[in-house]
mmCIF file with all atom_site columns, C-alpha atoms in Angstrom:
data_model
loop_
_atom_site.group_PDB
_atom_site.id
_atom_site.type_symbol
_atom_site.label_atom_id
_atom_site.label_alt_id
_atom_site.label_comp_id
_atom_site.label_asym_id
_atom_site.label_entity_id
_atom_site.label_seq_id
_atom_site.pdbx_PDB_ins_code
_atom_site.Cartn_x
_atom_site.Cartn_y
_atom_site.Cartn_z
_atom_site.occupancy
_atom_site.B_iso_or_equiv
_atom_site.pdbx_formal_charge
_atom_site.auth_seq_id
_atom_site.auth_comp_id
_atom_site.auth_asym_id
_atom_site.auth_atom_id
_atom_site.pdbx_PDB_model_num
ATOM 1   C CA . MET N 1 1   ? -50.739 -91.539  140.752 1.00 44.00 ? 1   MET N CA 1
ATOM 2   C CA . SER N 1 2   ? -48.438 -88.921  139.240 1.00 45.00 ? 2   SER N CA 1
ATOM 3   C CA . THR N 1 3   ? -49.571 -86.756  136.388 1.00 45.00 ? 3   THR N CA 1
ATOM 4   C CA . GLY N 1 4   ? -47.659 -85.248  133.466 1.00 44.00 ? 4   GLY N CA 1
ATOM 5   C CA . ASN N 1 5   ? -47.762 -81.817  135.109 1.00 45.00 ? 5   ASN N CA 1
ATOM 6   C CA . ASP N 1 6   ? -46.167 -83.218  138.263 1.00 44.00 ? 6   ASP N CA 1
ATOM 7   C CA . THR N 1 7   ? -43.410 -84.703  136.156 1.00 39.00 ? 7   THR N CA 1
ATOM 8   C CA . GLU N 1 8   ? -42.812 -81.392  134.391 1.00 41.00 ? 8   GLU N CA 1
ATOM 9   C CA . VAL N 1 9   ? -42.701 -79.536  137.723 1.00 38.00 ? 9   VAL N CA 1
ATOM 10  C CA . ALA N 1 10  ? -40.256 -82.073  139.147 1.00 40.00 ? 10  ALA N CA 1
ATOM 11  C CA . GLY N 1 11  ? -38.099 -81.788  136.041 1.00 42.00 ? 11  GLY N CA 1
ATOM 12  C CA . ALA N 1 12  ? -38.142 -78.019  136.299 1.00 46.00 ? 12  ALA N CA 1
ATOM 13  C CA . GLU N 1 13  ? -37.102 -78.211  139.962 1.00 46.00 ? 13  GLU N CA 1
ATOM 14  C CA . ILE N 1 14  ? -34.260 -80.577  139.097 1.00 46.00 ? 14  ILE N CA 1
ATOM 15  C CA . GLY N 1 15  ? -33.247 -78.273  136.257 1.00 56.00 ? 15  GLY N CA 1
ATOM 16  C CA . ASP N 1 16  ? -33.257 -75.213  138.522 1.00 62.00 ? 16  ASP N CA 1
ATOM 17  C CA . ALA N 1 17  ? -31.205 -77.074  141.118 1.00 65.00 ? 17  ALA N CA 1
ATOM 18  C CA . SER N 1 18  ? -28.703 -78.083  138.457 1.00 69.00 ? 18  SER N CA 1
ATOM 19  C CA . ILE N 1 19  ? -28.599 -74.529  137.155 1.00 71.00 ? 19  ILE N CA 1
ATOM 20  C CA . GLU N 1 20  ? -27.969 -73.198  140.662 1.00 72.00 ? 20  GLU N CA 1
ATOM 21  C CA . SER N 1 21  ? -25.116 -75.601  141.318 1.00 72.00 ? 21  SER N CA 1
ATOM 22  C CA . GLY N 1 22  ? -23.711 -75.034  137.831 1.00 73.00 ? 22  GLY N CA 1
ATOM 23  C CA . ALA N 1 23  ? -23.896 -71.254  138.224 1.00 73.00 ? 23  ALA N CA 1
ATOM 24  C CA . ASN N 1 24  ? -21.867 -71.400  141.407 1.00 73.00 ? 24  ASN N CA 1
ATOM 25  C CA . ARG N 1 25  ? -19.426 -73.905  139.942 1.00 76.00 ? 25  ARG N CA 1
ATOM 26  C CA . TYR N 1 26  ? -18.816 -72.546  136.436 1.00 75.00 ? 26  TYR N CA 1
ATOM 27  C CA . LEU N 1 27  ? -19.821 -68.875  136.528 1.00 76.00 ? 27  LEU N CA 1
ATOM 28  C CA . GLY N 1 28  ? -18.946 -68.047  140.102 1.00 75.00 ? 28  GLY N CA 1
ATOM 29  C CA . LYS N 1 29  ? -22.232 -66.310  140.898 1.00 77.00 ? 29  LYS N CA 1
ATOM 30  C CA . PRO N 1 30  ? -25.524 -67.403  142.465 1.00 76.00 ? 30  PRO N CA 1
ATOM 31  C CA . PHE N 1 31  ? -28.598 -68.461  140.555 1.00 73.00 ? 31  PHE N CA 1
ATOM 32  C CA . GLU N 1 32  ? -30.446 -65.246  141.374 1.00 75.00 ? 32  GLU N CA 1
ATOM 33  C CA . LEU N 1 33  ? -27.847 -63.142  139.550 1.00 77.00 ? 33  LEU N CA 1
ATOM 34  C CA . LEU N 1 34  ? -28.043 -65.117  136.306 1.00 77.00 ? 34  LEU N CA 1
ATOM 35  C CA . THR N 1 35  ? -29.584 -63.366  133.330 1.00 78.00 ? 35  THR N CA 1
ATOM 36  C CA . GLU N 1 36  ? -32.464 -64.979  131.500 1.00 80.00 ? 36  GLU N CA 1
ATOM 37  C CA . ARG N 1 37  ? -30.099 -65.702  128.607 1.00 80.00 ? 37  ARG N CA 1
ATOM 38  C CA . GLU N 1 38  ? -27.677 -67.533  130.900 1.00 80.00 ? 38  GLU N CA 1
ATOM 39  C CA . ARG N 1 39  ? -30.505 -69.522  132.459 1.00 78.00 ? 39  ARG N CA 1
ATOM 40  C CA . ALA N 1 40  ? -31.703 -70.498  128.986 1.00 79.00 ? 40  ALA N CA 1
ATOM 41  C CA . VAL N 1 41  ? -28.178 -71.678  128.142 1.00 81.00 ? 41  VAL N CA 1
ATOM 42  C CA . PHE N 1 42  ? -28.076 -73.850  131.276 1.00 77.00 ? 42  PHE N CA 1
ATOM 43  C CA . ARG N 1 43  ? -31.519 -75.297  130.553 1.00 78.00 ? 43  ARG N CA 1
ATOM 44  C CA . ARG N 1 44  ? -30.500 -76.236  127.019 1.00 80.00 ? 44  ARG N CA 1
ATOM 45  C CA . LEU N 1 45  ? -27.272 -77.672  128.381 1.00 78.00 ? 45  LEU N CA 1
ATOM 46  C CA . ILE N 1 46  ? -29.105 -79.804  130.924 1.00 75.00 ? 46  ILE N CA 1
ATOM 47  C CA . SER N 1 47  ? -31.710 -80.970  128.398 1.00 74.00 ? 47  SER N CA 1
ATOM 48  C CA . ARG N 1 48  ? -28.988 -81.711  125.801 1.00 75.00 ? 48  ARG N CA 1
ATOM 49  C CA . HIS N 1 49  ? -30.538 -79.432  123.183 1.00 75.00 ? 49  HIS N CA 1
ATOM 50  C CA . ALA N 1 50  ? -28.516 -77.624  120.534 1.00 76.00 ? 50  ALA N CA 1
ATOM 51  C CA . ILE N 1 51  ? -28.296 -73.862  120.911 1.00 77.00 ? 51  ILE N CA 1
ATOM 52  C CA . ALA N 1 52  ? -26.674 -72.917  117.600 1.00 77.00 ? 52  ALA N CA 1
ATOM 53  C CA . HIS N 1 53  ? -28.948 -71.695  114.825 1.00 73.00 ? 53  HIS N CA 1
ATOM 54  C CA . ASP N 1 54  ? -28.838 -69.434  111.779 1.00 76.00 ? 54  ASP N CA 1
ATOM 55  C CA . SER N 1 55  ? -29.457 -66.061  113.383 1.00 77.00 ? 55  SER N CA 1
ATOM 56  C CA . THR N 1 56  ? -29.204 -64.290  110.014 1.00 76.00 ? 56  THR N CA 1
ATOM 57  C CA . GLN N 1 57  ? -32.067 -66.270  108.507 1.00 79.00 ? 57  GLN N CA 1
ATOM 58  C CA . SER N 1 58  ? -34.309 -65.802  111.547 1.00 79.00 ? 58  SER N CA 1
ATOM 59  C CA . PHE N 1 59  ? -33.508 -62.061  111.629 1.00 82.00 ? 59  PHE N CA 1
ATOM 60  C CA . TYR N 1 60  ? -34.327 -61.430  107.981 1.00 81.00 ? 60  TYR N CA 1
ATOM 61  C CA . ALA N 1 61  ? -37.450 -63.576  108.198 1.00 82.00 ? 61  ALA N CA 1
ATOM 62  C CA . LYS N 1 62  ? -38.948 -60.993  110.592 1.00 82.00 ? 62  LYS N CA 1
ATOM 63  C CA . LEU N 1 63  ? -38.324 -57.981  108.326 1.00 83.00 ? 63  LEU N CA 1
ATOM 64  C CA . THR N 1 64  ? -41.266 -56.105  106.853 1.00 85.00 ? 64  THR N CA 1
ATOM 65  C CA . SER N 1 65  ? -41.568 -55.147  103.193 1.00 86.00 ? 65  SER N CA 1
ATOM 66  C CA . SER N 1 66  ? -40.635 -51.513  103.934 1.00 85.00 ? 66  SER N CA 1
ATOM 67  C CA . GLN N 1 67  ? -37.523 -52.632  105.797 1.00 85.00 ? 67  GLN N CA 1
ATOM 68  C CA . ARG N 1 68  ? -36.519 -54.872  102.910 1.00 87.00 ? 68  ARG N CA 1
ATOM 69  C CA . LEU N 1 69  ? -37.054 -51.967  100.513 1.00 86.00 ? 69  LEU N CA 1
ATOM 70  C CA . ALA N 1 70  ? -34.843 -49.738  102.666 1.00 86.00 ? 70  ALA N CA 1
ATOM 71  C CA . ASP N 1 71  ? -32.107 -52.379  102.570 1.00 87.00 ? 71  ASP N CA 1
ATOM 72  C CA . LYS N 1 72  ? -32.366 -52.607  98.788  1.00 87.00 ? 72  LYS N CA 1
ATOM 73  C CA . VAL N 1 73  ? -32.186 -48.824  98.423  1.00 86.00 ? 73  VAL N CA 1
ATOM 74  C CA . ALA N 1 74  ? -29.164 -48.642  100.730 1.00 87.00 ? 74  ALA N CA 1
ATOM 75  C CA . GLU N 1 75  ? -27.511 -51.531  98.898  1.00 86.00 ? 75  GLU N CA 1
ATOM 76  C CA . PHE N 1 76  ? -28.026 -49.894  95.509  1.00 87.00 ? 76  PHE N CA 1
ATOM 77  C CA . GLY N 1 77  ? -27.072 -46.429  96.799  1.00 84.00 ? 77  GLY N CA 1
ATOM 78  C CA . GLY N 1 78  ? -23.728 -47.732  98.001  1.00 83.00 ? 78  GLY N CA 1
ATOM 79  C CA . SER N 1 79  ? -22.759 -49.514  94.798  1.00 87.00 ? 79  SER N CA 1
ATOM 80  C CA . TRP N 1 80  ? -20.644 -48.591  91.773  1.00 90.00 ? 80  TRP N CA 1
ATOM 81  C CA . ALA N 1 81  ? -23.707 -49.077  89.580  1.00 92.00 ? 81  ALA N CA 1
ATOM 82  C CA . PHE N 1 82  ? -25.453 -46.181  91.344  1.00 89.00 ? 82  PHE N CA 1
ATOM 83  C CA . ILE N 1 83  ? -22.363 -43.968  91.057  1.00 90.00 ? 83  ILE N CA 1
ATOM 84  C CA . MET N 1 84  ? -21.955 -44.641  87.337  1.00 93.00 ? 84  MET N CA 1
ATOM 85  C CA . LEU N 1 85  ? -25.685 -44.239  86.624  1.00 92.00 ? 85  LEU N CA 1
ATOM 86  C CA . PHE N 1 86  ? -25.798 -41.023  88.648  1.00 89.00 ? 86  PHE N CA 1
ATOM 87  C CA . GLY N 1 87  ? -22.743 -39.701  86.821  1.00 91.00 ? 87  GLY N CA 1
ATOM 88  C CA . ILE N 1 88  ? -24.331 -40.454  83.434  1.00 94.00 ? 88  ILE N CA 1
ATOM 89  C CA . VAL N 1 89  ? -27.580 -38.718  84.428  1.00 91.00 ? 89  VAL N CA 1
ATOM 90  C CA . LEU N 1 90  ? -25.682 -35.632  85.608  1.00 90.00 ? 90  LEU N CA 1
ATOM 91  C CA . ALA N 1 91  ? -23.582 -35.522  82.448  1.00 92.00 ? 91  ALA N CA 1
ATOM 92  C CA . VAL N 1 92  ? -26.635 -35.830  80.195  1.00 91.00 ? 92  VAL N CA 1
ATOM 93  C CA . TRP N 1 93  ? -28.521 -33.220  82.231  1.00 90.00 ? 93  TRP N CA 1
ATOM 94  C CA . VAL N 1 94  ? -25.698 -30.661  82.126  1.00 90.00 ? 94  VAL N CA 1
ATOM 95  C CA . ALA N 1 95  ? -24.772 -31.329  78.502  1.00 90.00 ? 95  ALA N CA 1
ATOM 96  C CA . GLY N 1 96  ? -28.393 -31.200  77.338  1.00 88.00 ? 96  GLY N CA 1
ATOM 97  C CA . ASN N 1 97  ? -29.067 -27.868  79.041  1.00 86.00 ? 97  ASN N CA 1
ATOM 98  C CA . LEU N 1 98  ? -25.822 -26.355  77.802  1.00 87.00 ? 98  LEU N CA 1
ATOM 99  C CA . LEU N 1 99  ? -26.475 -27.420  74.223  1.00 86.00 ? 99  LEU N CA 1
ATOM 100 C CA . ALA N 1 100 ? -30.080 -26.256  74.351  1.00 81.00 ? 100 ALA N CA 1
ATOM 101 C CA . ALA N 1 101 ? -28.906 -22.726  75.211  1.00 75.00 ? 101 ALA N CA 1
ATOM 102 C CA . THR N 1 102 ? -31.960 -20.438  75.318  1.00 77.00 ? 102 THR N CA 1
ATOM 103 C CA . ARG N 1 103 ? -34.367 -23.416  75.101  1.00 82.00 ? 103 ARG N CA 1
ATOM 104 C CA . ALA N 1 104 ? -32.888 -25.169  78.139  1.00 81.00 ? 104 ALA N CA 1
ATOM 105 C CA . PHE N 1 105 ? -35.444 -26.161  80.779  1.00 83.00 ? 105 PHE N CA 1
ATOM 106 C CA . ASP N 1 106 ? -32.784 -25.839  83.526  1.00 83.00 ? 106 ASP N CA 1
ATOM 107 C CA . PRO N 1 107 ? -30.182 -23.305  82.370  1.00 85.00 ? 107 PRO N CA 1
ATOM 108 C CA . TYR N 1 108 ? -26.922 -22.635  84.160  1.00 84.00 ? 108 TYR N CA 1
ATOM 109 C CA . PRO N 1 109 ? -26.401 -22.615  87.190  1.00 84.00 ? 109 PRO N CA 1
ATOM 110 C CA . PHE N 1 110 ? -28.815 -25.596  87.113  1.00 85.00 ? 110 PHE N CA 1
ATOM 111 C CA . ILE N 1 111 ? -31.049 -24.566  90.011  1.00 89.00 ? 111 ILE N CA 1
ATOM 112 C CA . PHE N 1 112 ? -33.579 -27.315  89.331  1.00 90.00 ? 112 PHE N CA 1
ATOM 113 C CA . LEU N 1 113 ? -30.789 -29.918  89.320  1.00 89.00 ? 113 LEU N CA 1
ATOM 114 C CA . ASN N 1 114 ? -29.562 -28.631  92.689  1.00 91.00 ? 114 ASN N CA 1
ATOM 115 C CA . LEU N 1 115 ? -33.105 -28.911  94.025  1.00 92.00 ? 115 LEU N CA 1
ATOM 116 C CA . ILE N 1 116 ? -33.394 -32.517  92.828  1.00 90.00 ? 116 ILE N CA 1
ATOM 117 C CA . LEU N 1 117 ? -30.007 -33.414  94.322  1.00 89.00 ? 117 LEU N CA 1
ATOM 118 C CA . SER N 1 118 ? -30.983 -31.861  97.638  1.00 91.00 ? 118 SER N CA 1
ATOM 119 C CA . MET N 1 119 ? -34.273 -33.774  97.686  1.00 91.00 ? 119 MET N CA 1
ATOM 120 C CA . LEU N 1 120 ? -32.483 -36.995  96.771  1.00 88.00 ? 120 LEU N CA 1
ATOM 121 C CA . ALA N 1 121 ? -30.000 -36.502  99.610  1.00 88.00 ? 121 ALA N CA 1
ATOM 122 C CA . VAL N 1 122 ? -32.769 -35.702  102.084 1.00 90.00 ? 122 VAL N CA 1
ATOM 123 C CA . VAL N 1 123 ? -34.661 -38.887  101.171 1.00 88.00 ? 123 VAL N CA 1
ATOM 124 C CA . GLN N 1 124 ? -31.682 -41.180  100.722 1.00 86.00 ? 124 GLN N CA 1
ATOM 125 C CA . ALA N 1 125 ? -29.868 -40.326  103.965 1.00 87.00 ? 125 ALA N CA 1
ATOM 126 C CA . PRO N 1 126 ? -32.648 -41.478  106.371 1.00 89.00 ? 126 PRO N CA 1
ATOM 127 C CA . VAL N 1 127 ? -33.199 -44.641  104.330 1.00 88.00 ? 127 VAL N CA 1
ATOM 128 C CA . ILE N 1 128 ? -29.499 -45.500  104.548 1.00 87.00 ? 128 ILE N CA 1
ATOM 129 C CA . MET N 1 129 ? -29.498 -44.724  108.282 1.00 89.00 ? 129 MET N CA 1
ATOM 130 C CA . MET N 1 130 ? -32.496 -47.038  108.796 1.00 88.00 ? 130 MET N CA 1
ATOM 131 C CA . SER N 1 131 ? -30.638 -49.817  107.022 1.00 87.00 ? 131 SER N CA 1
ATOM 132 C CA . GLN N 1 132 ? -27.488 -49.162  109.059 1.00 87.00 ? 132 GLN N CA 1
ATOM 133 C CA . ASN N 1 133 ? -29.459 -49.217  112.313 1.00 87.00 ? 133 ASN N CA 1
ATOM 134 C CA . ARG N 1 134 ? -31.025 -52.514  111.295 1.00 86.00 ? 134 ARG N CA 1
ATOM 135 C CA . HIS N 1 135 ? -27.612 -53.974  110.500 1.00 86.00 ? 135 HIS N CA 1
ATOM 136 C CA . ALA N 1 136 ? -26.393 -52.761  113.888 1.00 89.00 ? 136 ALA N CA 1
ATOM 137 C CA . ALA N 1 137 ? -29.357 -54.544  115.492 1.00 86.00 ? 137 ALA N CA 1
ATOM 138 C CA . LYS N 1 138 ? -28.470 -57.678  113.529 1.00 86.00 ? 138 LYS N CA 1
ATOM 139 C CA . ASP N 1 139 ? -24.893 -57.430  114.787 1.00 87.00 ? 139 ASP N CA 1
ATOM 140 C CA . ARG N 1 140 ? -26.197 -57.270  118.349 1.00 87.00 ? 140 ARG N CA 1
ATOM 141 C CA . VAL N 1 141 ? -28.328 -60.358  117.716 1.00 85.00 ? 141 VAL N CA 1
ATOM 142 C CA . ASP N 1 142 ? -25.311 -62.182  116.277 1.00 87.00 ? 142 ASP N CA 1
ATOM 143 C CA . ALA N 1 143 ? -23.166 -61.109  119.233 1.00 87.00 ? 143 ALA N CA 1
ATOM 144 C CA . ALA N 1 144 ? -25.780 -62.350  121.701 1.00 85.00 ? 144 ALA N CA 1
ATOM 145 C CA . HIS N 1 145 ? -26.060 -65.667  119.870 1.00 85.00 ? 145 HIS N CA 1
ATOM 146 C CA . ASP N 1 146 ? -22.271 -66.037  119.781 1.00 87.00 ? 146 ASP N CA 1
ATOM 147 C CA . TYR N 1 147 ? -22.197 -65.377  123.516 1.00 85.00 ? 147 TYR N CA 1
ATOM 148 C CA . GLU N 1 148 ? -24.755 -68.128  124.142 1.00 84.00 ? 148 GLU N CA 1
ATOM 149 C CA . VAL N 1 149 ? -22.869 -70.625  121.979 1.00 86.00 ? 149 VAL N CA 1
ATOM 150 C CA . ASN N 1 150 ? -19.503 -69.733  123.533 1.00 87.00 ? 150 ASN N CA 1
ATOM 151 C CA . LEU N 1 151 ? -20.918 -69.883  127.059 1.00 85.00 ? 151 LEU N CA 1
ATOM 152 C CA . LYS N 1 152 ? -22.469 -73.299  126.439 1.00 85.00 ? 152 LYS N CA 1
ATOM 153 C CA . ALA N 1 153 ? -19.229 -74.595  124.893 1.00 85.00 ? 153 ALA N CA 1
ATOM 154 C CA . GLU N 1 154 ? -17.150 -73.231  127.775 1.00 84.00 ? 154 GLU N CA 1
ATOM 155 C CA . ILE N 1 155 ? -19.423 -74.792  130.394 1.00 83.00 ? 155 ILE N CA 1
ATOM 156 C CA . GLU N 1 156 ? -19.392 -78.131  128.571 1.00 84.00 ? 156 GLU N CA 1
ATOM 157 C CA . ILE N 1 157 ? -15.586 -78.050  128.403 1.00 86.00 ? 157 ILE N CA 1
ATOM 158 C CA . MET N 1 158 ? -15.319 -77.324  132.133 1.00 83.00 ? 158 MET N CA 1
ATOM 159 C CA . ALA N 1 159 ? -17.866 -80.069  132.871 1.00 82.00 ? 159 ALA N CA 1
ATOM 160 C CA . LEU N 1 160 ? -15.852 -82.461  130.710 1.00 86.00 ? 160 LEU N CA 1
ATOM 161 C CA . HIS N 1 161 ? -12.717 -81.579  132.681 1.00 84.00 ? 161 HIS N CA 1
ATOM 162 C CA . ASP N 1 162 ? -14.607 -82.298  135.897 1.00 81.00 ? 162 ASP N CA 1
ATOM 163 C CA . LYS N 1 163 ? -15.688 -85.681  134.578 1.00 85.00 ? 163 LYS N CA 1
ATOM 164 C CA . LEU N 1 164 ? -12.138 -86.520  133.530 1.00 87.00 ? 164 LEU N CA 1
ATOM 165 C CA . ASP N 1 165 ? -10.825 -85.485  136.929 1.00 84.00 ? 165 ASP N CA 1
ATOM 166 C CA . GLU N 1 166 ? -13.498 -87.599  138.590 1.00 84.00 ? 166 GLU N CA 1
ATOM 167 C CA . LEU N 1 167 ? -12.595 -90.612  136.452 1.00 87.00 ? 167 LEU N CA 1
ATOM 168 C CA . ARG N 1 168 ? -8.926  -90.104  137.207 1.00 87.00 ? 168 ARG N CA 1
ATOM 169 C CA . ASN N 1 169 ? -9.597  -89.879  140.942 1.00 87.00 ? 169 ASN N CA 1
ATOM 170 C CA . THR N 1 170 ? -11.752 -92.999  140.749 1.00 85.00 ? 170 THR N CA 1
ATOM 171 C CA . ASP N 1 171 ? -8.979  -94.869  138.919 1.00 85.00 ? 171 ASP N CA 1
ATOM 172 C CA . LEU N 1 172 ? -6.418  -93.685  141.445 1.00 86.00 ? 172 LEU N CA 1
ATOM 173 C CA . LYS N 1 173 ? -8.602  -94.816  144.330 1.00 86.00 ? 173 LYS N CA 1
ATOM 174 C CA . SER N 1 174 ? -9.077  -98.184  142.634 1.00 87.00 ? 174 SER N CA 1
ATOM 175 C CA . LEU N 1 175 ? -5.324  -98.544  142.104 1.00 87.00 ? 175 LEU N CA 1
ATOM 176 C CA . VAL N 1 176 ? -4.627  -97.592  145.718 1.00 86.00 ? 176 VAL N CA 1
ATOM 177 C CA . ALA N 1 177 ? -7.198  -100.111 146.922 1.00 86.00 ? 177 ALA N CA 1
ATOM 178 C CA . GLN N 1 178 ? -5.659  -102.841 144.757 1.00 87.00 ? 178 GLN N CA 1
ATOM 179 C CA . GLN N 1 179 ? -2.204  -101.991 146.037 1.00 87.00 ? 179 GLN N CA 1
ATOM 180 C CA . GLN N 1 180 ? -3.428  -102.142 149.615 1.00 86.00 ? 180 GLN N CA 1
ATOM 181 C CA . GLU N 1 181 ? -4.991  -105.522 148.949 1.00 86.00 ? 181 GLU N CA 1
ATOM 182 C CA . GLN N 1 182 ? -1.753  -106.766 147.394 1.00 86.00 ? 182 GLN N CA 1
ATOM 183 C CA . ILE N 1 183 ? 0.277   -105.415 150.313 1.00 86.00 ? 183 ILE N CA 1
ATOM 184 C CA . ALA N 1 184 ? -2.072  -107.084 152.768 1.00 85.00 ? 184 ALA N CA 1
ATOM 185 C CA . LEU N 1 185 ? -1.811  -110.350 150.843 1.00 86.00 ? 185 LEU N CA 1
ATOM 186 C CA . LEU N 1 186 ? 1.983   -110.152 150.734 1.00 85.00 ? 186 LEU N CA 1
ATOM 187 C CA . THR N 1 187 ? 2.030   -109.348 154.429 1.00 84.00 ? 187 THR N CA 1
ATOM 188 C CA . LYS N 1 188 ? -0.048  -112.451 155.167 1.00 82.00 ? 188 LYS N CA 1
ATOM 189 C CA . LEU N 1 189 ? 2.236   -114.536 153.026 1.00 83.00 ? 189 LEU N CA 1
ATOM 190 C CA . MET N 1 190 ? 5.347   -113.156 154.707 1.00 82.00 ? 190 MET N CA 1
ATOM 191 C CA . LEU N 1 191 ? 3.874   -113.720 158.150 1.00 80.00 ? 191 LEU N CA 1
ATOM 192 C CA . GLY N 1 192 ? 2.751   -117.196 157.209 1.00 70.00 ? 192 GLY N CA 1
ATOM 193 C CA . ARG N 1 193 ? 6.157   -118.412 156.045 1.00 60.00 ? 193 ARG N CA 1
ATOM 194 C CA . PRO N 1 194 ? 7.851   -118.510 159.515 1.00 54.00 ? 194 PRO N CA 1
ATOM 195 C CA . ASP N 1 195 ? 4.988   -120.603 160.870 1.00 52.00 ? 195 ASP N CA 1
ATOM 196 C CA . GLN N 1 196 ? 5.347   -123.006 158.001 1.00 52.00 ? 196 GLN N CA 1
ATOM 197 C CA . GLN N 1 197 ? 9.104   -123.190 158.602 1.00 50.00 ? 197 GLN N CA 1
ATOM 198 C CA . GLU N 1 198 ? 8.608   -123.887 162.311 1.00 53.00 ? 198 GLU N CA 1
ATOM 199 C CA . VAL N 1 199 ? 6.099   -126.594 161.495 1.00 50.00 ? 199 VAL N CA 1
ATOM 200 C CA . SER N 1 200 ? 8.473   -128.176 159.013 1.00 51.00 ? 200 SER N CA 1
ATOM 201 C CA . ILE N 1 201 ? 11.388  -127.986 161.485 1.00 50.00 ? 201 ILE N CA 1
ATOM 202 C CA . SER N 1 202 ? 9.396   -129.518 164.319 1.00 51.00 ? 202 SER N CA 1
ATOM 203 C CA . GLY N 1 203 ? 8.244   -132.298 162.038 1.00 52.00 ? 203 GLY N CA 1
ATOM 204 C CA . THR N 1 204 ? 11.795  -133.090 161.022 1.00 51.00 ? 204 THR N CA 1
ATOM 205 C CA . GLY N 1 205 ? 13.048  -133.142 164.619 1.00 52.00 ? 205 GLY N CA 1
ATOM 206 C CA . GLY N 1 206 ? 10.378  -135.649 165.640 1.00 50.00 ? 206 GLY N CA 1
#
């Protein structure tokens, strides 16, 4: 009596055998040299499971709140809204201190403003770099997913060509067999006609 575990083991062995033969046939390298990603592609191909998915949604679903905040800061810091708002703040700051003259809280050459700008740059630059690194990681995830999809599609196309070639060879063999049967039948008919003629001649002579 076979159990469910035995069935799963047998299926895994069949899958590994198919992967090994497919690796040699379609990738030109043995099963041992396949990466885990390539083996996963073959397993999904054998089990007829889809491999395409929304990598962007799955990537952003794993982000923490601090990572999302860094993305928002980088998005706002690289927008025209930030540039215009920053320009307005600078203009108001400079104009207010110039008009205030002796009562200015940050008189020319605006040392406090330079300090604030330096602090803003020091804080903003790492945040933007964190966001850029995360986008680079997302690009690598997208590239890996595209590779899996393209590899699966390429293997399926080559397998389809093999099936078409097999069908064509089968049809050719069937046609050749039919032609041989027809030739054999015609040969029998041609060989049978002289006998019939001799029989008819001998019957007429009697």
